[in-house]
Amino acid sequence: MKKRHLLYCFFLFLIHPIHQTICLADQNIVIKSSDVHGEHYPTVEAVRYMGELLSNWTNGRITIKIFPNGKLGSEKDTLEQTRQGYIEMTRVSLGPVGKYAQGLNVFNLPFIFRSIEHMYNVVDGEIGTTLLLELEQAGLIGLCFMDSGARSFYNSKRPISSPEDMKGLKFRVMNNPIFIEMIQAFGAKAVSIPFSETYKAIQSGAVDGAENNSPTVFTQKHYEVTKYFSITEHLIVPEILVFSKIAWDYLPAVDKELIKKAAIECSIKERELWKKKERIDLENLKEQGFIILDDIDKEPFIAATQAIREKYGAGFKVIMNKIEKTK
Ligand code: BDP
């Protein structure tokens, strides 16, 4: 019985994809990496650049194979696949990562960051670096943060200038209870729907709108099924690149260092690309006749979400204070 069990384990080891990628391929390492965005989105371009760097530095020994457009599934799914070692890497929003790391989850709180610069200073500084380590107990290695701008509401029904305008509307959010509670705090309804199903959900009337940044609204063509974009900037949720801990533990120290170094270059590249894309896509949306309200008074939105920051920040007072004090 014991022997049979051992044989079975050995069989599982042989068929495990990590073993095939990292051990059997003659030292060649192919990092499979997933993204829900398309080929030319800043996050995808930046990970492609990371792959080019790794390949150049190692004479083609380490490469990245990107699966864009959500080919490997939703962010919730690819995070699980990464945790279990079926893929080596995934680029996701920090939103769905929140459930694996409660400290890191404070970055998902509405109005936690005062500006994009504030977010950069927090995530690139001691707080971000320390909190990334929290992911290890969930089977993930946090490699770097990228820019995703700020998220704002768009919908098919009416212009929104205050939380009152949101009453009775239903919005799609990412997979994290914080976002559901946030919408409820504004007096509206929320439902978590995978990214790839958002267009259809709005089109069919299952929801009235969603919230995101202009590059996403433009590239996913959500402007075709909505009309009003209110620049509330209620969330500044960074993107994150995570590696599978199972795969990571197979790697020699020298390769881990190369991957970490390339990930830093990747995040620098993404931030450059992002700035341009954000500006261009806001213009693109205007050209499509999208109605953009950019003179919103944010105070009522900030006040309505105070209880959520208190609730989720309760166990993390030191972090919350440090974030506030960061310039
Ligand atoms: C986009 C993020 C992407 C998320 C998506 C969403 O880049 O990672 O999946 O929002 O709302 O801004 O699900």
XYZ file of C-alpha atoms and ligand atoms in Angstrom:
340
model
C 0.000 0.000 0.000
C 2.782 2.340 1.017
C 4.759 1.471 -2.113
C 1.729 2.050 -4.336
C 1.238 5.402 -2.707
C 4.844 6.370 -3.385
C 4.565 5.311 -7.012
C 1.409 7.377 -7.380
C 3.168 10.440 -5.959
C 6.052 9.943 -8.363
C 3.589 9.701 -11.257
C 1.899 12.953 -10.163
C 5.309 14.608 -9.946
C 6.141 13.525 -13.500
C 2.932 14.842 -15.023
C 2.913 18.098 -13.052
C 3.342 20.966 -15.554
C 5.952 22.732 -13.425
C 8.144 19.656 -13.561
C 7.797 19.530 -17.318
C 8.569 23.210 -17.788
C 11.276 23.761 -15.285
C 13.021 20.423 -14.838
C 12.698 18.417 -18.006
C 13.304 21.054 -20.640
C 17.082 20.937 -20.462
C 17.405 23.915 -18.184
C 15.266 25.957 -20.554
C 12.638 27.835 -18.635
C 9.422 28.886 -20.294
C 7.391 31.101 -17.992
C 3.715 30.884 -18.903
C 2.062 34.191 -18.041
C -1.573 35.182 -18.202
C -3.391 38.507 -18.669
C -7.037 39.385 -19.267
C -6.069 42.273 -21.541
C -5.215 42.146 -25.259
C -1.840 42.093 -27.044
C -1.232 45.865 -27.014
C -2.405 46.761 -23.531
C 0.395 48.296 -21.383
C 0.532 45.363 -18.943
C 0.863 42.821 -21.766
C 3.460 44.909 -23.642
C 5.441 45.318 -20.429
C 5.492 41.590 -19.633
C 6.536 40.937 -23.227
C 9.414 43.375 -22.675
C 10.299 41.507 -19.467
C 10.490 38.298 -21.533
C 12.779 39.968 -24.077
C 15.103 41.133 -21.315
C 15.244 37.682 -19.722
C 15.876 36.056 -23.066
C 18.681 38.531 -23.899
C 20.313 38.165 -20.512
C 20.312 34.357 -20.716
C 20.850 33.740 -24.450
C 17.326 32.486 -24.802
C 17.433 30.120 -21.827
C 14.604 31.920 -19.990
C 11.592 33.106 -21.999
C 8.026 34.198 -21.272
C 5.027 32.842 -23.152
C 2.114 35.235 -22.760
C -1.512 34.118 -22.838
C -3.454 37.395 -23.305
C -7.190 38.105 -23.625
C -8.083 35.935 -20.655
C -7.258 32.769 -22.661
C -6.404 30.922 -19.457
C -9.468 32.159 -17.594
C -10.579 34.942 -15.286
C -8.181 36.571 -12.821
C -9.753 34.546 -10.020
C -8.978 31.348 -11.995
C -5.451 32.265 -13.081
C -4.539 33.228 -9.530
C -5.565 29.715 -8.456
C -3.665 28.135 -11.375
C -0.588 30.131 -10.351
C -0.934 29.157 -6.699
C -1.131 25.520 -7.707
C 1.787 25.740 -10.119
C -0.121 25.084 -13.344
C 1.091 28.399 -14.725
C 4.174 30.242 -13.532
C 2.988 33.828 -13.617
C -0.098 35.997 -13.883
C -0.656 39.737 -14.171
C -3.836 40.706 -12.366
C -5.457 43.638 -10.639
C -4.755 43.754 -6.911
C -8.562 43.584 -6.465
C -8.969 39.776 -6.567
C -5.632 39.273 -4.762
C -7.070 40.875 -1.633
C -8.497 37.643 -0.259
C -5.019 36.074 -0.103
C -3.379 38.896 1.848
C -5.356 41.012 4.292
C -2.629 43.612 4.812
C -2.175 44.112 1.088
C -5.957 44.309 0.810
C -5.909 47.796 2.365
C -4.608 49.052 -1.000
C -8.020 48.032 -2.364
C -9.895 50.438 -0.093
C -11.752 53.370 -1.689
C -9.881 56.687 -1.454
C -6.970 55.104 0.424
C -4.538 56.880 -1.925
C -4.714 60.640 -2.453
C -3.198 60.475 -5.937
C -1.311 58.189 -8.310
C 1.975 59.638 -6.976
C 0.872 58.798 -3.429
C 0.106 55.215 -4.522
C 3.550 54.916 -6.202
C 5.295 56.172 -3.076
C 3.440 53.673 -0.899
C 3.755 50.582 -3.108
C 7.387 51.255 -4.075
C 8.413 52.072 -0.524
C 8.792 50.021 2.633
C 5.037 49.409 3.030
C 4.558 47.907 -0.431
C 7.743 45.862 -0.303
C 6.891 44.403 3.091
C 3.259 43.675 2.280
C 4.197 41.827 -0.918
C 5.860 39.174 1.264
C 2.461 38.409 2.778
C 1.573 36.628 -0.461
C 4.057 33.809 0.126
C 1.843 32.045 2.656
C -0.795 31.952 -0.109
C 1.625 30.338 -2.566
C 2.459 33.484 -4.519
C 5.598 35.567 -5.009
C 4.726 39.220 -5.556
C 7.111 40.574 -8.189
C 6.044 44.155 -8.886
C 3.240 46.692 -8.956
C 2.105 48.456 -12.109
C -0.101 51.452 -12.814
C -3.792 51.149 -13.560
C -4.723 54.776 -12.995
C -7.892 55.472 -11.058
C -11.275 53.786 -11.464
C -14.451 55.782 -12.121
C -18.109 54.953 -12.749
C -19.716 54.614 -16.161
C -23.297 53.629 -16.876
C -26.067 53.560 -19.437
C -28.777 55.314 -17.420
C -27.810 58.813 -16.238
C -24.939 61.143 -15.360
C -23.647 60.594 -11.833
C -22.358 63.564 -9.856
C -23.081 62.435 -6.296
C -23.836 59.179 -4.435
C -27.577 60.128 -4.599
C -27.446 59.800 -8.390
C -26.363 56.181 -7.972
C -29.442 55.071 -6.013
C -31.263 52.185 -7.660
C -28.518 51.494 -10.205
C -26.627 48.214 -10.385
C -22.890 48.007 -11.038
C -20.457 45.271 -11.937
C -17.387 45.089 -9.653
C -14.272 42.922 -9.373
C -14.174 39.922 -7.086
C -13.649 41.405 -3.605
C -16.245 42.134 -0.881
C -14.732 45.613 -0.369
C -16.022 46.675 -3.773
C -19.539 45.335 -3.124
C -19.705 47.179 0.198
C -18.363 50.334 -1.440
C -21.183 50.423 -4.014
C -23.741 49.685 -1.304
C -22.337 52.614 0.700
C -23.218 54.817 -2.288
C -26.789 53.484 -2.142
C -26.500 51.331 -5.280
C -26.393 47.567 -5.908
C -23.310 45.609 -6.881
C -22.541 42.252 -8.357
C -19.167 40.644 -8.951
C -18.880 39.445 -12.563
C -15.759 38.193 -14.399
C -14.108 40.890 -16.505
C -14.744 39.114 -19.814
C -18.499 38.975 -19.129
C -18.923 42.643 -18.259
C -19.805 43.884 -21.766
C -22.627 41.350 -22.113
C -23.866 42.001 -18.579
C -24.277 45.717 -19.370
C -25.698 45.047 -22.834
C -28.318 42.629 -21.521
C -29.323 45.036 -18.741
C -28.189 42.635 -15.999
C -26.235 45.645 -14.692
C -26.471 49.356 -15.544
C -22.768 49.999 -15.549
C -19.364 49.298 -14.092
C -16.283 51.122 -12.901
C -12.836 51.195 -14.437
C -10.124 53.332 -16.031
C -10.376 54.899 -19.511
C -8.002 52.431 -21.303
C -10.166 49.520 -20.153
C -13.455 51.225 -21.046
C -12.043 51.991 -24.479
C -10.250 48.721 -25.323
C -13.127 46.561 -24.048
C -15.574 48.768 -26.020
C -17.747 49.283 -22.946
C -18.571 52.763 -24.316
C -20.773 50.982 -26.879
C -23.181 49.868 -24.160
C -22.897 52.813 -21.732
C -22.986 56.581 -22.088
C -21.954 58.506 -18.966
C -18.466 58.417 -17.432
C -18.176 60.188 -14.069
C -14.595 60.800 -13.018
C -15.026 59.855 -9.349
C -11.583 58.185 -9.074
C -12.898 56.277 -6.050
C -10.308 53.496 -6.355
C -6.627 53.541 -7.229
C -5.986 49.813 -7.436
C -2.510 48.930 -8.738
C -1.879 46.017 -11.062
C 0.347 43.265 -9.696
C 2.577 40.600 -11.255
C 2.712 37.384 -9.235
C 4.785 34.219 -9.656
C 3.893 30.726 -8.503
C 5.710 29.822 -5.273
C 5.742 26.165 -6.330
C 7.588 27.102 -9.535
C 9.759 29.665 -7.735
C 11.072 27.045 -5.323
C 12.354 24.983 -8.284
C 14.446 27.888 -9.573
C 18.138 28.399 -8.809
C 18.936 31.612 -6.880
C 20.584 33.193 -9.910
C 17.395 32.861 -11.996
C 15.242 34.224 -9.187
C 17.425 37.329 -9.139
C 17.178 37.734 -12.921
C 13.391 37.420 -12.813
C 13.119 39.944 -9.969
C 15.359 42.386 -11.844
C 13.395 41.966 -15.080
C 10.126 42.478 -13.186
C 11.327 45.876 -11.945
C 12.140 46.865 -15.540
C 8.731 45.558 -16.558
C 6.959 47.783 -14.048
C 8.951 50.855 -15.160
C 8.044 50.109 -18.782
C 4.367 49.593 -17.943
C 4.135 52.922 -16.120
C 5.583 54.770 -19.140
C 3.212 53.046 -21.536
C 0.306 53.593 -19.148
C 0.641 57.374 -18.967
C 0.388 57.654 -22.764
C -2.419 55.141 -23.114
C -4.529 56.778 -20.412
C -4.366 60.185 -22.104
C -5.014 58.826 -25.597
C -7.927 56.611 -24.593
C -9.724 59.399 -22.745
C -9.582 61.360 -26.006
C -10.718 58.277 -27.923
C -13.721 57.972 -25.610
C -14.657 61.615 -26.169
C -14.487 61.054 -29.920
C -16.952 58.203 -29.530
C -19.435 60.678 -28.023
C -18.987 59.310 -24.519
C -20.202 61.899 -22.011
C -17.437 62.603 -19.498
C -18.185 64.408 -16.240
C -14.878 65.505 -14.802
C -15.859 68.154 -12.256
C -17.188 65.785 -9.589
C -17.075 66.829 -5.929
C -15.403 63.785 -4.365
C -16.135 64.729 -0.737
C -19.561 63.006 -0.473
C -18.047 59.838 -1.993
C -15.157 59.955 0.468
C -17.498 60.502 3.413
C -19.828 57.662 2.366
C -16.951 55.152 2.401
C -15.352 56.160 5.720
C -16.905 53.166 7.539
C -15.380 50.738 5.002
C -11.867 52.137 5.523
C -12.409 51.841 9.274
C -13.724 48.274 9.048
C -10.991 46.849 6.797
C -8.260 49.041 8.261
C -9.076 48.086 11.885
C -6.473 45.318 12.126
C -3.889 47.379 10.217
C -3.750 50.704 12.033
C 0.044 50.989 11.765
C -0.075 50.426 8.001
C -3.007 52.818 7.587
C -1.099 55.522 9.512
C 2.038 54.958 7.479
C 0.064 55.215 4.247
C -1.476 58.468 5.378
C 1.895 59.921 6.354
C 3.533 58.925 3.080
C 3.943 61.942 0.764
C -8.743 46.464 -15.233
C -7.545 45.664 -14.762
C -7.805 44.189 -14.870
C -9.082 43.818 -14.168
C -10.213 44.682 -14.676
C -11.540 44.376 -13.988
O -6.417 46.001 -15.553
O -6.718 43.500 -14.333
O -9.423 42.480 -14.414
O -9.886 46.056 -14.513
O -12.287 45.294 -13.706
O -8.510 47.836 -15.014
O -11.831 43.195 -13.762
